[in-house]
Amino acid sequence: MNIRLDKFLSSQTDYTRTDIKKLLWKRKISVDGKILRDGSIKIDPEASEIVADGRKIIYRDKVYIILNKPEGFVCATEDKREKTVMDLLGEDLKRKDIFPAGRLDKDTTGMVLITNDGPLSHQILSPKKHIPKYYIVKLAESFQNDYIRQFAEGITIDRGERCLPAKVRQCPDSENTALIELHEGKYHQIKRMFTAVENHVEKLCRIQMGNLPIPEKLGIGEYMEIMHKDVENLLKPTDFEEVFRNVSEKFSSYWINIL
Ligand code: URA
């Protein structure tokens, strides 16, 4: 694969064209140890080592990053007022073409996928594809067993908007926490669903997307890159009972995200 050096740098980083020109001019770009000052030179990024401003730029076509989102960050690539999930990524992973696949509210914590894979993102978000997302919710009032039936029938949230059937189950040894499975992502959906049953969401944490749980070792605000084969788990079928069993066994490790 041969590509112009400046084009390669632009596609794999968050550098603007002006940044790249400046770096070339300041002799801060090397290919296989040789300083280059001409961005139009063709290189083979799969066979060469490219360093820009001390940063090794490794060629990646598709990028998949799992982030354990803290409270206080919005899921967007840019925001004039708020900090975004992109601000949590280190320099090595910053590039112009990545975006969060789906949104969690500013005060929701947990699993966010950041990628440049548009078709995959579409699959994850489309209600037609039925890819479930799992959340642990901490409620202001005790969990009521009737929620199971109400959520399964499809809750009507404000102004008559109907939700798809959802599954919900009280977490063990806890009066006011529950696991919920959703197949869609309406604005503030879980908060509005619990408001509709006269409860209130105090904390919300996404713990799994499709068959891909958030890695246990990821602390709040931490992220890791995952491989394409792991991403395939997003699209594999899941079983609510199995997710519930896993959550019950590992419940203490999720507490850290929701307390
Ligand atoms: N439902 C909500 O209310 N908020 C989220 O962030 C996700 C689902």
mmCIF file of N, CA and C in Angstrom, residues 53-119:
data_model
loop_
_atom_site.group_PDB
_atom_site.id
_atom_site.type_symbol
_atom_site.label_atom_id
_atom_site.label_comp_id
_atom_site.label_asym_id
_atom_site.label_seq_id
_atom_site.Cartn_x
_atom_site.Cartn_y
_atom_site.Cartn_z
ATOM 1 N N ASP A 53 6.338 13.873 15.689
ATOM 2 C CA ASP A 53 6.463 14.575 16.962
ATOM 3 C C ASP A 53 6.652 13.593 18.130
ATOM 4 N N GLY A 54 7.448 12.596 17.917
ATOM 5 C CA GLY A 54 7.744 11.610 18.958
ATOM 6 C C GLY A 54 6.679 10.534 19.103
ATOM 7 N N ARG A 55 5.637 10.598 18.302
ATOM 8 C CA ARG A 55 4.497 9.671 18.412
ATOM 9 C C ARG A 55 4.539 8.694 17.244
ATOM 10 N N LYS A 56 4.608 7.383 17.601
ATOM 11 C CA LYS A 56 4.646 6.367 16.543
ATOM 12 C C LYS A 56 3.240 6.233 15.955
ATOM 13 N N ILE A 57 3.108 6.408 14.661
ATOM 14 C CA ILE A 57 1.773 6.358 14.047
ATOM 15 C C ILE A 57 1.597 5.004 13.367
ATOM 16 N N ILE A 58 0.776 4.169 13.992
ATOM 17 C CA ILE A 58 0.570 2.824 13.438
ATOM 18 C C ILE A 58 -0.687 2.834 12.581
ATOM 19 N N TYR A 59 -0.562 2.275 11.395
ATOM 20 C CA TYR A 59 -1.698 2.273 10.473
ATOM 21 C C TYR A 59 -2.813 1.362 10.982
ATOM 22 N N ARG A 60 -4.000 1.912 11.099
ATOM 23 C CA ARG A 60 -5.175 1.110 11.432
ATOM 24 C C ARG A 60 -6.312 1.561 10.535
ATOM 25 N N ASP A 61 -6.949 0.584 9.925
ATOM 26 C CA ASP A 61 -8.098 0.913 9.093
ATOM 27 C C ASP A 61 -9.290 1.166 10.014
ATOM 28 N N LYS A 62 -9.728 0.124 10.714
ATOM 29 C CA LYS A 62 -10.852 0.281 11.645
ATOM 30 C C LYS A 62 -10.328 0.305 13.080
ATOM 31 N N VAL A 63 -10.929 1.162 13.875
ATOM 32 C CA VAL A 63 -10.512 1.318 15.273
ATOM 33 C C VAL A 63 -11.732 1.086 16.160
ATOM 34 N N TYR A 64 -11.534 0.307 17.246
ATOM 35 C CA TYR A 64 -12.627 0.058 18.186
ATOM 36 C C TYR A 64 -12.090 0.266 19.593
ATOM 37 N N ILE A 65 -12.687 1.193 20.306
ATOM 38 C CA ILE A 65 -12.220 1.507 21.655
ATOM 39 C C ILE A 65 -13.409 1.375 22.612
ATOM 40 N N ILE A 66 -13.188 0.637 23.710
ATOM 41 C CA ILE A 66 -14.228 0.563 24.745
ATOM 42 C C ILE A 66 -13.806 1.497 25.864
ATOM 43 N N LEU A 67 -14.715 2.379 26.228
ATOM 44 C CA LEU A 67 -14.438 3.354 27.291
ATOM 45 C C LEU A 67 -15.413 3.107 28.440
ATOM 46 N N ASN A 68 -14.906 3.204 29.666
ATOM 47 C CA ASN A 68 -15.785 3.190 30.830
ATOM 48 C C ASN A 68 -16.031 4.651 31.206
ATOM 49 N N LYS A 69 -17.151 5.173 30.724
ATOM 50 C CA LYS A 69 -17.414 6.614 30.821
ATOM 51 C C LYS A 69 -17.720 7.043 32.262
ATOM 52 N N PRO A 70 -17.049 8.077 32.714
ATOM 53 C CA PRO A 70 -17.416 8.649 34.025
ATOM 54 C C PRO A 70 -18.582 9.614 33.873
ATOM 55 N N GLU A 71 -19.150 10.037 34.995
ATOM 56 C CA GLU A 71 -20.162 11.103 34.937
ATOM 57 C C GLU A 71 -19.495 12.395 34.497
ATOM 58 N N GLY A 72 -20.283 13.275 33.893
ATOM 59 C CA GLY A 72 -19.769 14.619 33.592
ATOM 60 C C GLY A 72 -19.213 14.782 32.188
ATOM 61 N N PHE A 73 -19.283 13.742 31.374
ATOM 62 C CA PHE A 73 -18.781 13.825 29.986
ATOM 63 C C PHE A 73 -19.931 13.542 29.029
ATOM 64 N N VAL A 74 -19.987 14.283 27.926
ATOM 65 C CA VAL A 74 -21.043 14.007 26.949
ATOM 66 C C VAL A 74 -20.492 13.122 25.831
ATOM 67 N N CYS A 75 -21.402 12.323 25.240
ATOM 68 C CA CYS A 75 -21.011 11.441 24.133
ATOM 69 C C CYS A 75 -21.131 12.218 22.831
ATOM 70 N N ALA A 76 -20.099 12.896 22.457
ATOM 71 C CA ALA A 76 -20.075 13.679 21.218
ATOM 72 C C ALA A 76 -18.614 13.819 20.834
ATOM 73 N N THR A 77 -18.381 14.213 19.581
ATOM 74 C CA THR A 77 -16.980 14.408 19.186
ATOM 75 C C THR A 77 -16.503 15.799 19.605
ATOM 76 N N GLU A 78 -17.450 16.741 19.681
ATOM 77 C CA GLU A 78 -17.110 18.128 20.050
ATOM 78 C C GLU A 78 -18.277 18.735 20.781
ATOM 79 N N ASP A 79 -17.980 19.600 21.723
ATOM 80 C CA ASP A 79 -19.061 20.345 22.372
ATOM 81 C C ASP A 79 -18.479 21.664 22.871
ATOM 82 N N LYS A 80 -19.225 22.733 22.643
ATOM 83 C CA LYS A 80 -18.683 24.064 22.993
ATOM 84 C C LYS A 80 -18.551 24.246 24.501
ATOM 85 N N ARG A 81 -19.485 23.640 25.253
ATOM 86 C CA ARG A 81 -19.503 23.896 26.696
ATOM 87 C C ARG A 81 -19.007 22.724 27.538
ATOM 88 N N GLU A 82 -19.299 21.504 27.087
ATOM 89 C CA GLU A 82 -19.070 20.329 27.940
ATOM 90 C C GLU A 82 -17.802 19.576 27.547
ATOM 91 N N LYS A 83 -17.297 18.807 28.533
ATOM 92 C CA LYS A 83 -16.200 17.894 28.215
ATOM 93 C C LYS A 83 -16.807 16.693 27.468
ATOM 94 N N THR A 84 -16.095 16.181 26.480
ATOM 95 C CA THR A 84 -16.629 15.038 25.721
ATOM 96 C C THR A 84 -15.815 13.779 26.026
ATOM 97 N N VAL A 85 -16.392 12.628 25.660
ATOM 98 C CA VAL A 85 -15.686 11.357 25.866
ATOM 99 C C VAL A 85 -14.352 11.336 25.115
ATOM 100 N N MET A 86 -14.255 12.120 24.044
ATOM 101 C CA MET A 86 -13.002 12.170 23.277
ATOM 102 C C MET A 86 -11.863 12.759 24.110
ATOM 103 N N ASP A 87 -12.222 13.643 25.053
ATOM 104 C CA ASP A 87 -11.189 14.263 25.892
ATOM 105 C C ASP A 87 -10.507 13.234 26.791
ATOM 106 N N LEU A 88 -11.135 12.065 26.949
ATOM 107 C CA LEU A 88 -10.557 11.050 27.833
ATOM 108 C C LEU A 88 -9.500 10.194 27.129
ATOM 109 N N LEU A 89 -9.464 10.275 25.795
ATOM 110 C CA LEU A 89 -8.524 9.427 25.037
ATOM 111 C C LEU A 89 -7.125 10.035 25.006
ATOM 112 N N GLY A 90 -6.135 9.172 25.077
ATOM 113 C CA GLY A 90 -4.743 9.623 24.986
ATOM 114 C C GLY A 90 -4.397 10.019 23.554
ATOM 115 N N GLU A 91 -3.308 10.773 23.435
ATOM 116 C CA GLU A 91 -2.853 11.273 22.128
ATOM 117 C C GLU A 91 -2.754 10.165 21.080
ATOM 118 N N ASP A 92 -2.267 8.988 21.522
ATOM 119 C CA ASP A 92 -1.990 7.911 20.573
ATOM 120 C C ASP A 92 -3.250 7.429 19.855
ATOM 121 N N LEU A 93 -4.427 7.635 20.471
ATOM 122 C CA LEU A 93 -5.648 7.136 19.833
ATOM 123 C C LEU A 93 -6.471 8.239 19.183
ATOM 124 N N LYS A 94 -6.024 9.473 19.328
ATOM 125 C CA LYS A 94 -6.824 10.568 18.765
ATOM 126 C C LYS A 94 -6.693 10.584 17.247
ATOM 127 N N ARG A 95 -7.805 10.592 16.572
ATOM 128 C CA ARG A 95 -7.823 10.748 15.119
ATOM 129 C C ARG A 95 -9.170 11.351 14.734
ATOM 130 N N LYS A 96 -9.205 11.965 13.546
ATOM 131 C CA LYS A 96 -10.381 12.770 13.196
ATOM 132 C C LYS A 96 -11.639 11.959 12.931
ATOM 133 N N ASP A 97 -11.453 10.670 12.527
ATOM 134 C CA ASP A 97 -12.622 9.953 12.022
ATOM 135 C C ASP A 97 -13.352 9.119 13.068
ATOM 136 N N ILE A 98 -12.952 9.183 14.353
ATOM 137 C CA ILE A 98 -13.637 8.338 15.345
ATOM 138 C C ILE A 98 -14.761 9.111 16.049
ATOM 139 N N PHE A 99 -15.749 8.361 16.497
ATOM 140 C CA PHE A 99 -16.925 8.974 17.134
ATOM 141 C C PHE A 99 -17.555 7.944 18.075
ATOM 142 N N PRO A 100 -18.303 8.402 19.076
ATOM 143 C CA PRO A 100 -18.978 7.434 19.940
ATOM 144 C C PRO A 100 -20.185 6.836 19.223
ATOM 145 N N ALA A 101 -20.280 5.497 19.228
ATOM 146 C CA ALA A 101 -21.418 4.820 18.581
ATOM 147 C C ALA A 101 -22.564 4.799 19.576
ATOM 148 N N GLY A 102 -23.371 5.823 19.539
ATOM 149 C CA GLY A 102 -24.507 5.933 20.464
ATOM 150 C C GLY A 102 -24.180 6.871 21.607
ATOM 151 N N ARG A 103 -25.235 7.259 22.318
ATOM 152 C CA ARG A 103 -25.060 8.257 23.372
ATOM 153 C C ARG A 103 -25.490 7.740 24.723
ATOM 154 N N LEU A 104 -24.690 8.038 25.723
ATOM 155 C CA LEU A 104 -25.160 7.917 27.107
ATOM 156 C C LEU A 104 -25.336 9.339 27.610
ATOM 157 N N ASP A 105 -26.253 9.540 28.544
ATOM 158 C CA ASP A 105 -26.447 10.876 29.116
ATOM 159 C C ASP A 105 -25.170 11.314 29.834
ATOM 160 N N LYS A 106 -25.088 12.623 30.049
ATOM 161 C CA LYS A 106 -23.907 13.173 30.732
ATOM 162 C C LYS A 106 -23.698 12.509 32.105
ATOM 163 N N ASP A 107 -24.804 12.208 32.802
ATOM 164 C CA ASP A 107 -24.655 11.633 34.149
ATOM 165 C C ASP A 107 -24.726 10.106 34.155
ATOM 166 N N THR A 108 -24.774 9.465 32.993
ATOM 167 C CA THR A 108 -24.742 7.987 32.931
ATOM 168 C C THR A 108 -23.288 7.544 32.802
ATOM 169 N N THR A 109 -22.962 6.446 33.474
ATOM 170 C CA THR A 109 -21.595 5.918 33.405
ATOM 171 C C THR A 109 -21.587 4.636 32.565
ATOM 172 N N GLY A 110 -20.395 4.103 32.350
ATOM 173 C CA GLY A 110 -20.290 2.773 31.756
ATOM 174 C C GLY A 110 -19.840 2.742 30.313
ATOM 175 N N MET A 111 -20.279 1.672 29.656
ATOM 176 C CA MET A 111 -19.669 1.252 28.385
ATOM 177 C C MET A 111 -20.050 2.134 27.187
ATOM 178 N N VAL A 112 -19.028 2.670 26.553
ATOM 179 C CA VAL A 112 -19.220 3.419 25.308
ATOM 180 C C VAL A 112 -18.243 2.849 24.281
ATOM 181 N N LEU A 113 -18.731 2.605 23.078
ATOM 182 C CA LEU A 113 -17.849 2.164 21.998
ATOM 183 C C LEU A 113 -17.498 3.381 21.152
ATOM 184 N N ILE A 114 -16.202 3.601 20.957
ATOM 185 C CA ILE A 114 -15.750 4.693 20.091
ATOM 186 C C ILE A 114 -15.077 4.047 18.886
ATOM 187 N N THR A 115 -15.504 4.425 17.710
ATOM 188 C CA THR A 115 -15.030 3.726 16.505
ATOM 189 C C THR A 115 -15.044 4.651 15.289
ATOM 190 N N ASN A 116 -14.465 4.177 14.210
ATOM 191 C CA ASN A 116 -14.619 4.862 12.918
ATOM 192 C C ASN A 116 -15.386 3.952 11.941
ATOM 193 N N ASP A 117 -16.013 2.909 12.494
ATOM 194 C CA ASP A 117 -16.725 1.934 11.663
ATOM 195 C C ASP A 117 -18.205 2.342 11.571
ATOM 196 N N GLY A 118 -18.530 3.110 10.538
ATOM 197 C CA GLY A 118 -19.883 3.626 10.367
ATOM 198 C C GLY A 118 -20.942 2.531 10.244
ATOM 199 N N PRO A 119 -20.732 1.521 9.351
ATOM 200 C CA PRO A 119 -21.751 0.471 9.215
ATOM 201 C C PRO A 119 -21.988 -0.287 10.523
#
